[in-house]
């Protein structure tokens, strides 16, 4: 196990180097000028302003020189300064990562728990009307585009029925709780403000449910298929022959072993939620990494674009490593090499 972890961790710097390099090259190949977002359209006709901006942001250097400067700063932990916000990219990400984490964790709980329960429900009622209804529900959730589901949910549950509040992490004119974890719900509880907790939770549930429904379908279908395979295994027949109740057989034997393949898709789904919640954060005005990435792309904010790509690479690599380790711990037959 230790040898496997060290081997995987040794590869991480090289993979991140490749991610950073590809992101850097692609951002420079875009046929647009970032100076427009830096100095504004009115100042684009002033050569002195343009020259000063290029010198300040290092855009007067050649692309290889810019790349070398970026790598040198990256080794020191400096991701650069955002063209758009004029703040350190590290501070921008530190401010937005907790928002994305809160959304992703909540969506993962909804999608993971809901997917397991739905898959179990469907497997125990194979080929019955309830099974078909559960499979359709899962298929719709995993097939519909997230942006369409988000817009439809806002229109129906917010604009029409008023069941949920509108977009944003907080109501207007409401200050966030004192930051401890960056999760507004948890920080509100730590501050003892129960009213603010419920307000934050109400605004969190809808975007998290939209994201969670998208992964619930994949998880439920995998649980259903795994449980149906396990239900015909020899050890299950033996457990039934010994007189165990069906509920004990399903919970202690079938479901427990059927959840092993789910670990892989859960790890991948969580990484996807962290890095792929761009549209959901934009629709629900969620001030996280996704909305930050959209704004950076619109303004050709090179340092921010590279930092978001680096963040996504780290998330996927660590998620894959954690998934492999959890799978090996859950199934002793697995040998990591």
Coordinates of C-alpha atoms in Angstrom, one line a residue:
X1 CA 0.0 0.0 0.0
X2 CA 2.7 2.5 1.0
X3 CA 4.7 1.7 -2.2
X4 CA 1.6 2.2 -4.3
X5 CA 0.8 5.6 -2.7
X6 CA 4.4 6.8 -3.1
X7 CA 4.5 5.7 -6.7
X8 CA 1.2 7.5 -7.5
X9 CA 2.3 10.6 -5.7
X10 CA 5.6 10.6 -7.5
X11 CA 3.7 10.8 -10.9
X12 CA 1.5 13.7 -9.8
X13 CA 4.0 16.5 -10.4
X14 CA 4.6 15.3 -14.0
X15 CA 0.9 15.1 -14.7
X16 CA 0.3 18.6 -13.2
X17 CA 3.2 19.9 -15.4
X18 CA 1.5 18.5 -18.4
X19 CA -1.9 20.0 -17.4
X20 CA -0.3 23.4 -16.8
X21 CA 1.6 23.3 -20.1
X22 CA -1.4 22.4 -22.2
X23 CA -3.6 25.0 -20.5
X24 CA -0.9 27.7 -21.0
X25 CA -0.6 26.8 -24.7
X26 CA -4.3 26.7 -25.4
X27 CA -4.9 30.0 -23.6
X28 CA -2.3 31.7 -25.9
X29 CA -3.7 30.2 -29.0
X30 CA -7.1 31.9 -28.5
X31 CA -7.4 34.6 -31.3
X32 CA -8.2 37.5 -28.9
X33 CA -6.4 40.2 -27.0
X34 CA -6.6 40.2 -23.2
X35 CA -5.6 43.9 -23.2
X36 CA -9.2 44.8 -23.9
X37 CA -10.3 43.5 -20.5
X38 CA -7.2 45.0 -18.8
X39 CA -7.2 48.6 -20.0
X40 CA -10.7 48.8 -21.5
X41 CA -11.9 49.5 -25.0
X42 CA -11.5 53.3 -24.8
X43 CA -7.8 53.0 -24.0
X44 CA -7.0 50.5 -26.7
X45 CA -6.1 53.4 -29.1
X46 CA -3.5 54.9 -26.7
X47 CA -0.1 53.4 -27.5
X48 CA 1.4 54.6 -24.1
X49 CA -1.3 52.9 -22.1
X50 CA -1.0 49.7 -24.1
X51 CA 2.8 49.6 -23.7
X52 CA 2.5 50.2 -19.9
X53 CA -0.1 47.5 -19.5
X54 CA 2.0 45.0 -21.6
X55 CA 5.1 45.8 -19.5
X56 CA 3.2 45.5 -16.2
X57 CA 1.6 42.2 -17.0
X58 CA 4.5 40.7 -18.9
X59 CA 2.7 40.6 -22.2
X60 CA 5.5 42.3 -23.9
X61 CA 7.6 39.2 -23.6
X62 CA 7.7 36.3 -26.0
X63 CA 5.5 33.3 -25.3
X64 CA 8.4 31.1 -24.2
X65 CA 9.5 33.8 -21.8
X66 CA 6.0 34.1 -20.4
X67 CA 5.9 30.4 -20.0
X68 CA 9.2 30.3 -18.1
X69 CA 8.1 33.1 -15.9
X70 CA 4.9 31.4 -15.1
X71 CA 6.6 28.1 -14.2
X72 CA 9.1 30.0 -12.0
X73 CA 6.4 31.7 -10.1
X74 CA 4.4 28.4 -9.9
X75 CA 7.3 26.7 -8.2
X76 CA 7.2 29.4 -5.5
X77 CA 3.5 29.0 -5.0
X78 CA 2.6 32.2 -6.9
X79 CA -0.2 31.7 -9.4
X80 CA 0.0 35.3 -10.6
X81 CA -2.4 38.2 -10.4
X82 CA -5.8 38.2 -12.1
X83 CA -6.2 40.5 -15.0
X84 CA -9.8 41.0 -14.1
X85 CA -9.9 41.3 -10.3
X86 CA -6.4 42.7 -9.9
X87 CA -6.1 40.3 -6.9
X88 CA -3.8 37.4 -6.3
X89 CA -5.2 34.3 -8.0
X90 CA -4.5 32.3 -4.9
X91 CA -6.6 34.6 -2.8
X92 CA -9.4 34.5 -5.4
X93 CA -9.4 30.7 -5.4
X94 CA -9.2 30.6 -1.6
X95 CA -12.3 32.7 -1.5
X96 CA -14.3 30.7 -4.0
X97 CA -13.2 27.1 -3.3
X98 CA -15.3 26.8 -0.1
X99 CA -18.4 27.8 -2.0
X100 CA -17.8 25.1 -4.7
X101 CA -17.0 22.5 -2.0
X102 CA -20.2 23.2 -0.1
X103 CA -22.2 22.8 -3.3
X104 CA -20.4 19.7 -4.4
X105 CA -20.5 18.0 -1.0
X106 CA -24.2 18.6 -0.7
X107 CA -24.8 17.4 -4.3
X108 CA -22.7 14.3 -3.6
X109 CA -24.8 13.5 -0.5
X110 CA -28.0 13.9 -2.4
X111 CA -26.8 12.0 -5.5
X112 CA -25.0 9.3 -3.6
X113 CA -27.6 8.5 -1.0
X114 CA -30.4 9.0 -3.4
X115 CA -28.7 6.8 -6.0
X116 CA -28.1 4.0 -3.6
X117 CA -31.6 4.0 -2.3
X118 CA -33.1 4.3 -5.7
X119 CA -30.9 1.5 -7.1
X120 CA -31.8 -0.8 -4.1
X121 CA -35.5 0.0 -4.5
X122 CA -35.3 -0.8 -8.2
X123 CA -33.4 -4.0 -7.8
X124 CA -35.8 -5.5 -5.3
X125 CA -38.7 -4.8 -7.7
X126 CA -37.1 -6.0 -10.9
X127 CA -39.4 -5.6 -13.9
X128 CA -42.3 -4.3 -11.9
X129 CA -43.9 -0.9 -12.6
X130 CA -42.0 0.6 -9.7
X131 CA -38.7 -0.6 -11.2
X132 CA -39.6 1.0 -14.6
X133 CA -40.6 4.3 -12.9
X134 CA -37.3 4.4 -10.9
X135 CA -35.2 3.7 -14.0
X136 CA -37.0 6.4 -16.0
X137 CA -36.4 8.9 -13.2
X138 CA -32.7 8.0 -13.1
X139 CA -32.4 8.1 -16.9
X140 CA -34.0 11.5 -17.1
X141 CA -31.8 12.9 -14.4
X142 CA -28.6 11.7 -16.1
X143 CA -29.7 12.6 -19.6
X144 CA -31.0 16.1 -19.3
X145 CA -28.4 18.9 -19.6
X146 CA -27.7 20.5 -16.2
X147 CA -28.2 24.0 -17.5
X148 CA -31.7 23.1 -18.7
X149 CA -32.6 21.4 -15.4
X150 CA -31.3 24.4 -13.5
X151 CA -33.3 26.9 -15.5
X152 CA -36.5 24.7 -15.3
X153 CA -36.1 24.3 -11.6
X154 CA -35.7 28.0 -11.1
X155 CA -38.7 28.8 -13.3
X156 CA -41.0 26.3 -11.7
X157 CA -39.9 26.1 -8.0
X158 CA -38.8 29.8 -7.6
X159 CA -40.6 32.0 -10.1
X160 CA -43.9 30.1 -10.3
X161 CA -44.4 28.2 -7.0
X162 CA -42.1 30.1 -4.7
X163 CA -41.0 26.9 -2.9
X164 CA -37.3 27.8 -3.0
X165 CA -35.6 31.2 -2.8
X166 CA -33.8 32.8 -5.8
X167 CA -30.2 32.5 -6.9
X168 CA -27.3 33.4 -4.8
X169 CA -25.7 32.0 -1.6
X170 CA -27.3 34.7 0.6
X171 CA -30.4 36.9 0.5
X172 CA -29.7 40.5 -0.6
X173 CA -28.6 42.9 2.2
X174 CA -27.6 39.9 4.4
X175 CA -24.0 39.6 5.6
X176 CA -22.3 36.2 5.5
X177 CA -21.5 34.5 8.8
X178 CA -18.0 34.9 10.3
X179 CA -15.8 32.7 8.2
X180 CA -14.5 29.5 9.9
X181 CA -14.9 26.8 7.3
X182 CA -16.1 28.9 4.3
X183 CA -19.4 26.8 4.3
X184 CA -22.1 29.3 5.0
X185 CA -24.4 26.6 6.6
X186 CA -21.7 25.4 9.0
X187 CA -20.4 28.8 9.8
X188 CA -23.9 30.0 10.6
X189 CA -24.4 27.2 13.0
X190 CA -21.0 27.8 14.6
X191 CA -22.0 31.4 15.1
X192 CA -25.2 30.3 16.7
X193 CA -27.4 32.0 14.0
X194 CA -30.0 29.3 13.3
X195 CA -32.1 31.7 11.2
X196 CA -29.2 32.4 8.8
X197 CA -28.5 28.7 8.7
X198 CA -31.9 27.9 7.3
X199 CA -31.7 30.7 4.8
X200 CA -28.3 29.5 3.5
X201 CA -29.6 25.9 3.5
X202 CA -32.7 26.8 1.5
X203 CA -30.6 28.5 -1.2
X204 CA -28.2 25.5 -1.2
X205 CA -30.7 22.7 -1.7
X206 CA -32.0 23.6 -5.2
X207 CA -28.6 23.9 -7.0
X208 CA -27.3 20.9 -5.1
X209 CA -30.4 18.9 -6.1
X210 CA -29.9 19.8 -9.7
X211 CA -26.3 18.6 -9.6
X212 CA -27.2 15.6 -7.5
X213 CA -29.9 14.4 -9.8
X214 CA -27.4 14.3 -12.7
X215 CA -25.2 11.8 -10.9
X216 CA -28.0 10.0 -9.1
X217 CA -29.0 8.3 -12.3
X218 CA -25.5 6.8 -12.9
X219 CA -25.2 5.6 -9.3
X220 CA -28.6 4.1 -9.1
X221 CA -28.2 2.1 -12.4
X222 CA -24.9 0.8 -11.3
X223 CA -26.3 -0.2 -7.8
X224 CA -29.2 -1.9 -9.5
X225 CA -27.1 -3.9 -11.9
X226 CA -24.6 -4.9 -9.2
X227 CA -27.3 -6.0 -6.8
X228 CA -29.0 -8.1 -9.5
X229 CA -25.7 -9.9 -10.1
X230 CA -25.0 -10.4 -6.4
X231 CA -28.5 -11.8 -5.8
X232 CA -27.7 -14.8 -7.9
X233 CA -24.4 -15.5 -6.2
X234 CA -23.6 -18.7 -4.3
X235 CA -23.0 -17.0 -1.0
X236 CA -26.4 -15.3 -1.2
X237 CA -28.2 -18.7 -1.8
X238 CA -26.2 -20.1 1.1
X239 CA -27.3 -17.2 3.4
X240 CA -30.9 -17.8 2.4
X241 CA -30.6 -21.6 3.0
X242 CA -29.3 -20.9 6.5
X243 CA -32.6 -19.2 7.3
X244 CA -31.5 -15.5 7.3
X245 CA -34.3 -13.0 6.7
X246 CA -34.5 -11.5 3.3
X247 CA -33.9 -8.0 4.7
X248 CA -30.7 -9.2 6.4
X249 CA -29.6 -10.9 3.2
X250 CA -30.2 -7.8 1.1
X251 CA -28.6 -5.4 3.6
X252 CA -25.7 -7.4 4.9
X253 CA -24.7 -9.4 1.8
X254 CA -26.1 -8.2 -1.4
X255 CA -26.0 -4.4 -0.9
X256 CA -22.7 -4.4 0.9
X257 CA -20.9 -6.2 -2.0
X258 CA -22.8 -4.3 -4.7
X259 CA -21.5 -1.0 -3.3
X260 CA -17.9 -1.9 -4.1
X261 CA -18.1 -0.8 -7.8
X262 CA -19.9 2.3 -6.8
X263 CA -16.8 3.7 -5.1
X264 CA -15.2 4.2 -8.5
X265 CA -18.1 6.3 -9.9
X266 CA -18.5 8.2 -6.7
X267 CA -14.9 9.3 -6.7
X268 CA -15.1 10.4 -10.3
X269 CA -18.5 12.1 -9.8
X270 CA -17.2 14.1 -6.9
X271 CA -14.2 15.3 -8.9
X272 CA -16.6 16.2 -11.8
X273 CA -18.9 18.1 -9.4
X274 CA -16.0 20.2 -8.1
X275 CA -14.6 21.1 -11.5
X276 CA -17.7 20.8 -13.7
X277 CA -20.3 22.9 -11.8
X278 CA -19.6 25.8 -14.2
X279 CA -23.1 26.1 -15.6
X280 CA -24.9 25.4 -12.4
X281 CA -22.9 28.1 -10.5
X282 CA -23.5 30.5 -13.3
X283 CA -27.3 29.9 -13.4
X284 CA -27.7 30.1 -9.6
X285 CA -25.2 33.0 -9.2
X286 CA -23.1 30.8 -7.0
X287 CA -19.8 32.6 -6.4
X288 CA -17.5 29.5 -6.7
X289 CA -14.7 28.2 -8.9
X290 CA -17.1 27.5 -11.8
X291 CA -18.3 31.1 -12.1
X292 CA -14.8 32.3 -11.6
X293 CA -13.6 30.1 -14.5
X294 CA -16.4 31.5 -16.8
X295 CA -15.5 35.1 -16.0
X296 CA -11.8 34.3 -16.5
X297 CA -12.5 32.8 -19.9
X298 CA -14.6 35.7 -21.1
X299 CA -11.9 38.1 -20.2
X300 CA -8.9 36.0 -21.3
X301 CA -7.6 36.2 -17.8
X302 CA -4.5 34.0 -18.4
X303 CA -3.4 33.6 -14.8
X304 CA -6.9 32.7 -13.6
X305 CA -7.5 30.2 -16.5
X306 CA -4.2 28.4 -15.7
X307 CA -5.0 28.3 -12.0
X308 CA -8.5 26.8 -12.6
X309 CA -7.0 24.2 -14.9
X310 CA -4.4 23.4 -12.2
X311 CA -7.1 23.1 -9.5
X312 CA -9.1 20.8 -11.7
X313 CA -6.1 18.6 -12.3
X314 CA -5.2 18.3 -8.6
X315 CA -8.8 17.5 -7.8
X316 CA -9.0 14.7 -10.4
X317 CA -5.7 13.2 -9.5
X318 CA -6.4 13.2 -5.7
X319 CA -9.9 11.8 -6.3
X320 CA -8.6 8.9 -8.4
X321 CA -6.0 8.1 -5.8
X322 CA -8.5 8.2 -2.9
X323 CA -10.9 6.0 -4.9
X324 CA -8.2 3.4 -5.6
X325 CA -7.2 3.3 -1.9
X326 CA -10.8 3.1 -0.7
X327 CA -11.5 0.3 -3.1
X328 CA -8.5 -1.7 -1.9
X329 CA -9.5 -1.2 1.8
X330 CA -13.1 -2.2 1.1
X331 CA -12.2 -5.3 -0.9
X332 CA -9.2 -7.2 0.5
X333 CA -9.0 -9.3 -2.7
X334 CA -7.7 -6.2 -4.5
X335 CA -4.0 -5.9 -4.7
X336 CA -2.5 -2.5 -5.6
X337 CA 0.6 -2.7 -7.8

